CSV table of C-alpha atoms in Angstrom, one decimal:
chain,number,residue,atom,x,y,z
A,1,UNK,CA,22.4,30.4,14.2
A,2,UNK,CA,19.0,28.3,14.9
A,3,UNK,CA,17.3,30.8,12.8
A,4,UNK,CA,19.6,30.5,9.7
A,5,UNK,CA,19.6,27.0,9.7
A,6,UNK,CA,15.5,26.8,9.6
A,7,UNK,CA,15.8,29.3,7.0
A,8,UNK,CA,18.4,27.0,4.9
A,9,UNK,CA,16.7,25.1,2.0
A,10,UNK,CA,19.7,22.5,2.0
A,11,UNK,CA,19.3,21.9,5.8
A,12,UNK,CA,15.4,21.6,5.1
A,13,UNK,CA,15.9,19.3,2.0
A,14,UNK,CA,17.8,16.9,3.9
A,15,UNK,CA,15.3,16.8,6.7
A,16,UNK,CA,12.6,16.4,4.2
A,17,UNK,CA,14.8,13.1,2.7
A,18,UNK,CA,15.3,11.8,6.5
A,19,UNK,CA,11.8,11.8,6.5
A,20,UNK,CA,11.1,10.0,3.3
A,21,UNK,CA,13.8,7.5,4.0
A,22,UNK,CA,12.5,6.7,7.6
A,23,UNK,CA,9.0,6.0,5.5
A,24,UNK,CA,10.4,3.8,3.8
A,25,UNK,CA,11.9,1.8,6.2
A,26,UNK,CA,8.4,1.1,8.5
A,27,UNK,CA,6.9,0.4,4.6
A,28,UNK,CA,9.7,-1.7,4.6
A,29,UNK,CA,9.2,-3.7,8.0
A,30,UNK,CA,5.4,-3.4,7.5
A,31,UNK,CA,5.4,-4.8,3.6
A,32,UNK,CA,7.3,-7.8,4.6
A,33,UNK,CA,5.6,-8.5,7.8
A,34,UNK,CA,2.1,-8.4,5.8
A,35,UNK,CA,3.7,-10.9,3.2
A,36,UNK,CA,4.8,-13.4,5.9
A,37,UNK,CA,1.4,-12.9,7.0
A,38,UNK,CA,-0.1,-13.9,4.0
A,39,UNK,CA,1.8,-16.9,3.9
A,40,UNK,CA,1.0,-18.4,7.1
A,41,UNK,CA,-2.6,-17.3,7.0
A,42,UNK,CA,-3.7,-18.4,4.0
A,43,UNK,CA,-0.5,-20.6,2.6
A,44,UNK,CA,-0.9,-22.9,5.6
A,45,UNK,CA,-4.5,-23.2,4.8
A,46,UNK,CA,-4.3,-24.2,1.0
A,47,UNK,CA,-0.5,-26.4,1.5
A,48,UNK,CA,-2.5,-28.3,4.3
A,49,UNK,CA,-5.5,-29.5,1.8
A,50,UNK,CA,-7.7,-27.6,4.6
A,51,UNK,CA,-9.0,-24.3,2.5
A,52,UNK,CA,-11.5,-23.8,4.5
A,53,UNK,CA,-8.9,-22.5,7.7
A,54,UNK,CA,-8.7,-19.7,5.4
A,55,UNK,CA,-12.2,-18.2,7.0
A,56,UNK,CA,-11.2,-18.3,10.6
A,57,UNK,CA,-11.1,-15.0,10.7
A,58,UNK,CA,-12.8,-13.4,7.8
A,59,UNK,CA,-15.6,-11.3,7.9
A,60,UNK,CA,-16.4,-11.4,4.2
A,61,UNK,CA,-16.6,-14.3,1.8
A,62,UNK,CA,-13.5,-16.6,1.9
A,63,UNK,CA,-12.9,-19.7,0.9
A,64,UNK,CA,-17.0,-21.3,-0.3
A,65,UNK,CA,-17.4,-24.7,-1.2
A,66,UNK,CA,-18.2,-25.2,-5.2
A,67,UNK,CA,-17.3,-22.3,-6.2
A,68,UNK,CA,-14.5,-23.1,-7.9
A,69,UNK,CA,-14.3,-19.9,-10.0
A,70,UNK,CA,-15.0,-17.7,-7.0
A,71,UNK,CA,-12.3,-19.6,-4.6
A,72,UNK,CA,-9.9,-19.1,-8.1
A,73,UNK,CA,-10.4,-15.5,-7.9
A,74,UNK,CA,-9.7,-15.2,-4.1
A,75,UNK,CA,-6.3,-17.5,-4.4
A,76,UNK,CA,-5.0,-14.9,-7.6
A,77,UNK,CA,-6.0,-12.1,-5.6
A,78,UNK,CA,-4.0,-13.1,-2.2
A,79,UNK,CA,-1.1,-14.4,-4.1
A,80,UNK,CA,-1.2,-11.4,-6.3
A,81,UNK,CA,-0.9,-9.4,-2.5
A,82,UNK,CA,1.9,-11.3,-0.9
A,83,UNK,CA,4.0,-10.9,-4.1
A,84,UNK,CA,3.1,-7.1,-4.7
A,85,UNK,CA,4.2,-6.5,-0.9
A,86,UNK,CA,7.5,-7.3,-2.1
A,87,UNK,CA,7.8,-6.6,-5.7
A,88,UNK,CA,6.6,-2.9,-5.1
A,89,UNK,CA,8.8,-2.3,-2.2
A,90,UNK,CA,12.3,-3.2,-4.1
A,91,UNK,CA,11.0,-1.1,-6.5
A,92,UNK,CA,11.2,2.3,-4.3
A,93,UNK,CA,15.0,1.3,-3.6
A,94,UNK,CA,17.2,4.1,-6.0
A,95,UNK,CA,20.2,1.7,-5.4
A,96,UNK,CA,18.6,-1.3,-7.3
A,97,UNK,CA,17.2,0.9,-9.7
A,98,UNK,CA,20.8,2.4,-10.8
A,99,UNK,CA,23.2,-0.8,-9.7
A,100,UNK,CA,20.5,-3.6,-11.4
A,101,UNK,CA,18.6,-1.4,-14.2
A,102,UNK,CA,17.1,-5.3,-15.8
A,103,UNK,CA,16.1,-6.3,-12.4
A,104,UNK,CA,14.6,-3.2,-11.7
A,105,UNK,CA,12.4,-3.8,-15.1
A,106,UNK,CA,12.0,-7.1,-14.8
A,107,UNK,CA,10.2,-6.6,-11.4
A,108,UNK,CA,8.5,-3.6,-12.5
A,109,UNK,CA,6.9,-5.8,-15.3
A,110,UNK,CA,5.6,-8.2,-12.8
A,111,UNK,CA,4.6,-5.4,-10.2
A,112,UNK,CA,2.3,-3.7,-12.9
A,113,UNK,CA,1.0,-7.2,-14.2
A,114,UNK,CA,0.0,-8.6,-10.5
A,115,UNK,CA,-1.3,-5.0,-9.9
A,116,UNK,CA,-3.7,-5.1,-12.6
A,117,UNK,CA,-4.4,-9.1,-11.9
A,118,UNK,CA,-4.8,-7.4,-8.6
A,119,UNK,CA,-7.4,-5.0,-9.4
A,120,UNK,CA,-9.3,-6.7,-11.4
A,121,UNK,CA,-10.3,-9.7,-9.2
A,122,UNK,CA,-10.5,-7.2,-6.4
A,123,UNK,CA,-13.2,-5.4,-8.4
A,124,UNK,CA,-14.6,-9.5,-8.9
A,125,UNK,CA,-15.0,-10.7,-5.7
A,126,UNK,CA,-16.6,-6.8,-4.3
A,127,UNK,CA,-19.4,-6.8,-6.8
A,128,UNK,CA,-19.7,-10.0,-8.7
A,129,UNK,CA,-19.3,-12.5,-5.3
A,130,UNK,CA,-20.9,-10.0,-2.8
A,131,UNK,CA,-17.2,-10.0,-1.0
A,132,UNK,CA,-18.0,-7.2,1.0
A,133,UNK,CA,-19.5,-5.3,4.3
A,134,UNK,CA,-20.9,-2.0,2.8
A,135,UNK,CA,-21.4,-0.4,-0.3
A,136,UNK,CA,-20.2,3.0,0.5
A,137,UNK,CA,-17.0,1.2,1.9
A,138,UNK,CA,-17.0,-1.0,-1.4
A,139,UNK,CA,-17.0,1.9,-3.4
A,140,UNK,CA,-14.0,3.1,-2.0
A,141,UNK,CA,-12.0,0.4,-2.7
A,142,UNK,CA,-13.6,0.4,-6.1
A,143,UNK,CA,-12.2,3.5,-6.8
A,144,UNK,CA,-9.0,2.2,-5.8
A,145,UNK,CA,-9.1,-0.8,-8.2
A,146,UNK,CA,-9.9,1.3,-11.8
A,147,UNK,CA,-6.9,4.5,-10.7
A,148,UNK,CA,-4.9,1.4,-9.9
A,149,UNK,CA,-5.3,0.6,-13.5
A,150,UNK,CA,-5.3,4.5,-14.7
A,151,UNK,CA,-2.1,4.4,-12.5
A,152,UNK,CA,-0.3,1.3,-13.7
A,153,UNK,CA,-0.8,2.6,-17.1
A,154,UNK,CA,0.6,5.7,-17.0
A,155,UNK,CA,3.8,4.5,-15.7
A,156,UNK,CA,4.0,2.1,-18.0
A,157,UNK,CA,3.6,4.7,-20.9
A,158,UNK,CA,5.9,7.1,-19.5
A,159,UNK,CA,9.3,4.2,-19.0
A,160,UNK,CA,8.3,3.5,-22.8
A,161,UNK,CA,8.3,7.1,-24.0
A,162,UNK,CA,12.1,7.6,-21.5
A,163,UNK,CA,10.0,10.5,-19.5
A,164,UNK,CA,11.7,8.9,-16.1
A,165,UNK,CA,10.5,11.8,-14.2
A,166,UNK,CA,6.7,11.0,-15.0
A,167,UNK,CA,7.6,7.2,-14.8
A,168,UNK,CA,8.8,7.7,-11.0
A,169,UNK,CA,5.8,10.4,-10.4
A,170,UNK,CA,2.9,7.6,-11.5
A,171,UNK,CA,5.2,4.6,-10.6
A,172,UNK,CA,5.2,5.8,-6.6
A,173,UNK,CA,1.2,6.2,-7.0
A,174,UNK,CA,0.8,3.0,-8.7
A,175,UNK,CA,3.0,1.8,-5.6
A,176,UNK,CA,0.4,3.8,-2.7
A,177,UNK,CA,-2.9,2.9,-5.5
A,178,UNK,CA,-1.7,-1.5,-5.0
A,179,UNK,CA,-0.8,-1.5,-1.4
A,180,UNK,CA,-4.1,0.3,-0.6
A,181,UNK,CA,-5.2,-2.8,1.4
A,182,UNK,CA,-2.5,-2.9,3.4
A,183,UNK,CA,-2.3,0.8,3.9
A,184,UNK,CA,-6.1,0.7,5.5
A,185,UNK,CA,-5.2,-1.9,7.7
A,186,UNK,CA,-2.6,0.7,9.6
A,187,UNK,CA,-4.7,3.0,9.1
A,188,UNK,CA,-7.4,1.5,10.5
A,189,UNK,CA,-5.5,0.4,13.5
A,190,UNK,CA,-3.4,3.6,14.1
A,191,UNK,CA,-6.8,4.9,14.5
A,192,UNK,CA,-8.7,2.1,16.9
A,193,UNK,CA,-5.1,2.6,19.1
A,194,UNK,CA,-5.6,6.3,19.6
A,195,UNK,CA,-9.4,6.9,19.3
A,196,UNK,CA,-10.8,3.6,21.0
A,197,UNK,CA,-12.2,3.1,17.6
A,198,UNK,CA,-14.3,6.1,17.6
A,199,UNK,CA,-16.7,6.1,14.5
A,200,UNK,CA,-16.0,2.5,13.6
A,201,UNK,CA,-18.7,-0.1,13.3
A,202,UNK,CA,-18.4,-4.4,13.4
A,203,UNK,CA,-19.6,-4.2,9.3
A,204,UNK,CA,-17.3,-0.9,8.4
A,205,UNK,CA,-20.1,1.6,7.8
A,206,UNK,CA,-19.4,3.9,10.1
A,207,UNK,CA,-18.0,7.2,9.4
A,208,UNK,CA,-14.6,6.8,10.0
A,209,UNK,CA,-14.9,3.7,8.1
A,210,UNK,CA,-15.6,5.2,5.6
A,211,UNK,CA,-13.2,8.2,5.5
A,212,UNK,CA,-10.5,5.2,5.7
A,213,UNK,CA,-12.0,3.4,3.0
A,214,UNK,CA,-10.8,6.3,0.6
A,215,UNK,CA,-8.5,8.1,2.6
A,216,UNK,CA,-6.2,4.8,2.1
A,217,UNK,CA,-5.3,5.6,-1.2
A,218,UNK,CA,-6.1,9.3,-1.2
A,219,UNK,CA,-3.8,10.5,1.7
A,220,UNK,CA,-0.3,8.7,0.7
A,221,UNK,CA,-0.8,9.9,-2.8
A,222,UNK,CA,-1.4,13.4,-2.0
A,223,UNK,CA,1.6,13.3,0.9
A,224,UNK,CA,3.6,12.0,-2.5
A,225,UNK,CA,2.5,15.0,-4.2
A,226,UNK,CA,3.6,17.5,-1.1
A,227,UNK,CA,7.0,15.9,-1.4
A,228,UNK,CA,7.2,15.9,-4.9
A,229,UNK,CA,5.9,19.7,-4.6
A,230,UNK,CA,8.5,20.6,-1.7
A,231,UNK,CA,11.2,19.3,-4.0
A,232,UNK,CA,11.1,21.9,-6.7
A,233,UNK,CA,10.8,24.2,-3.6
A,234,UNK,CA,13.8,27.1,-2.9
A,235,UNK,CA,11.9,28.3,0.4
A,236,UNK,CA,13.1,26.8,3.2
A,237,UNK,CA,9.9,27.4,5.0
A,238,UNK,CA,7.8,25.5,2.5
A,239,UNK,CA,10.2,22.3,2.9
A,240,UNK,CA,9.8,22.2,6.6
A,241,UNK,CA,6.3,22.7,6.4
A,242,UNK,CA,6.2,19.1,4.4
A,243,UNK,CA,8.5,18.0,6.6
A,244,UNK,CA,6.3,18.3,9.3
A,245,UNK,CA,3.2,16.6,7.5
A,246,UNK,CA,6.0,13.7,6.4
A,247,UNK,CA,6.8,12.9,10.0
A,248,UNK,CA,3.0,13.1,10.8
A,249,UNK,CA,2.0,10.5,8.0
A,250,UNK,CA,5.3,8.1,9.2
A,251,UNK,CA,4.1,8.7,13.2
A,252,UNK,CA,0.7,7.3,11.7
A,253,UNK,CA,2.6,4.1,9.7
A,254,UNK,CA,4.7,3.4,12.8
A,255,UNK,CA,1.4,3.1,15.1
A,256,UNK,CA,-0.4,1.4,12.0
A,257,UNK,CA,2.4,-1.3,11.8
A,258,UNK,CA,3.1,-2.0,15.5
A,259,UNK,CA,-0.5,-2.5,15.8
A,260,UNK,CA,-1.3,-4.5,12.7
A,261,UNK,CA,1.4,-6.8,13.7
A,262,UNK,CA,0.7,-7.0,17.4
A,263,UNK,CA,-3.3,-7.2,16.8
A,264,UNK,CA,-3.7,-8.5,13.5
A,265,UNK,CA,-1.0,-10.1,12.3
A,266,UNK,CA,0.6,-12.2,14.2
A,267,UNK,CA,-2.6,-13.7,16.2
A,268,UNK,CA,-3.7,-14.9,13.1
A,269,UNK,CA,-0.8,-16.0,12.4
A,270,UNK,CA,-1.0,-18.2,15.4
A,271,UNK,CA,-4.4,-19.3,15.0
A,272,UNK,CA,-3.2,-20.2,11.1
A,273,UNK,CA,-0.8,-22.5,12.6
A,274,UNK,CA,-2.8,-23.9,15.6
A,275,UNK,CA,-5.8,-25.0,13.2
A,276,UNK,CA,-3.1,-27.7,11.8
């Protein structure tokens, strides 16, 4: 009996949708706890008339006096970031999408409008106001910023033309392209909490650095591809074997998340409100 029901595609499909929905919800609890975030951190900050809170913690260039075009450019890039955590989430929901089809466009308009705003002043502040560690790192993220707009594009063509399979395909990797950010950040944690942080340097340079740097964009899109592959699958075996990676890649999220919010989050959260 055990062995017919590995061997059953049904059985495996339905373990292979567990697995996507069970993503979604840590996305889910991570995406919002990264907006609030965002808000205390550096909505505190700018509704006190104190912008300068914004760089107790930063690494990189924050908030710099004078520079009223740089500090411009940060403020649309972390507003762009708190509304994206949202917007793209509600956008992965398939009962909003088929109960509230104008909503679903209306907030796929903005999602693909505050991606590319996104992208753009990311690309800004890396290489026109230095706001960065490393180069190799940088040039991950770089990356990230022109398939975001590749991305965004495509999806955008495809819901004009009606192909809604493509639209969904480029949509989701628009989705994993925008969040890249917060996808490093659990990634970068998941792996500090079970390596000691082997590999990782102060500035980001070191090697696992820099395997994050792409692999936070890289990895969830290919992981999107396996499922989308494991779909049009009518082996069982092949199913479970994406399975398998699925529940890997949400083990990693779960660490990522309970990490980023008990290390990261949340402290600065606190030191956000204490600097009042």
């Amino acid at each position: 009996m055990q062995y017919a029901f590995v061997n059953n595609a049904q059985h495996a499909q339905t373990a292979l949708n567990i697995s996507a929905k069970t993503w979604f919800v840590l996305a889910l609890v991570g995406q919002l706890a990264f907006a609030i975030y965002i808000g205390f951190r550096y909505g505190l900050a700018l509704a006190s008339g104190q912008p300068e809170n914004m760089n107790l913690s930063m690494h990189i260039t924050g908030y710099v006096e004078d520079d009223f075009a740089g500090n411009m450019m940060l403020y649309f890039h972390i507003a762009g970031a708190a509304i994206l955590s949202t917007s793209g989430i509600l956008q992965l929901v398939p009962s909003l999408r088929q109960r509230y089809p104008i909503f679903h466009r209306l907030n796929g308009r903005l999602f693909m409008i505050m991606g590319l705003a996104g992208a753009l002043t990311g690309l800004y502040l890396t290489w026109l106001r230095g706001t960065r560690l490393d180069d190799l790192g940088a040039m991950g993220i770089s990356i990230n910023g022109v398939l975001i707009i590749v991305a965004i594009y495509l999806a955008w063509r495809y819901a004009i033309e009606r192909k809604y399979a493509q639209h969904q395909r480029w949509a989701i990797h628009s989705f994993f392209l925008v969040n890249a950010v917060w996808t490093l950040r659990l990634f970068v944690m998941a792996w500090y909490m079970t390596t000691g942080g082997a590999g990782m340097t102060n500035t980001m340079d070191g090697p696992a650095d820099f395997a994050i740097s792409f692999g936070c964009y890289l990895l969830p899109m290919a992981l999107a591809e396996l499922y989308f592959w494991a779909k049009r699958q009518g082996r069982a075996k092949r199913k479970w074997a994406v399975f398998c990676t699925m529940t890997l890649g949400c083990l990693v999220t779960a660490i990522g998340v309970g990490g980023a919010l008990a290390f990261m989050w949340f402290p600065r959260i606190i030191t956000a409100i204490n600097a009042l």
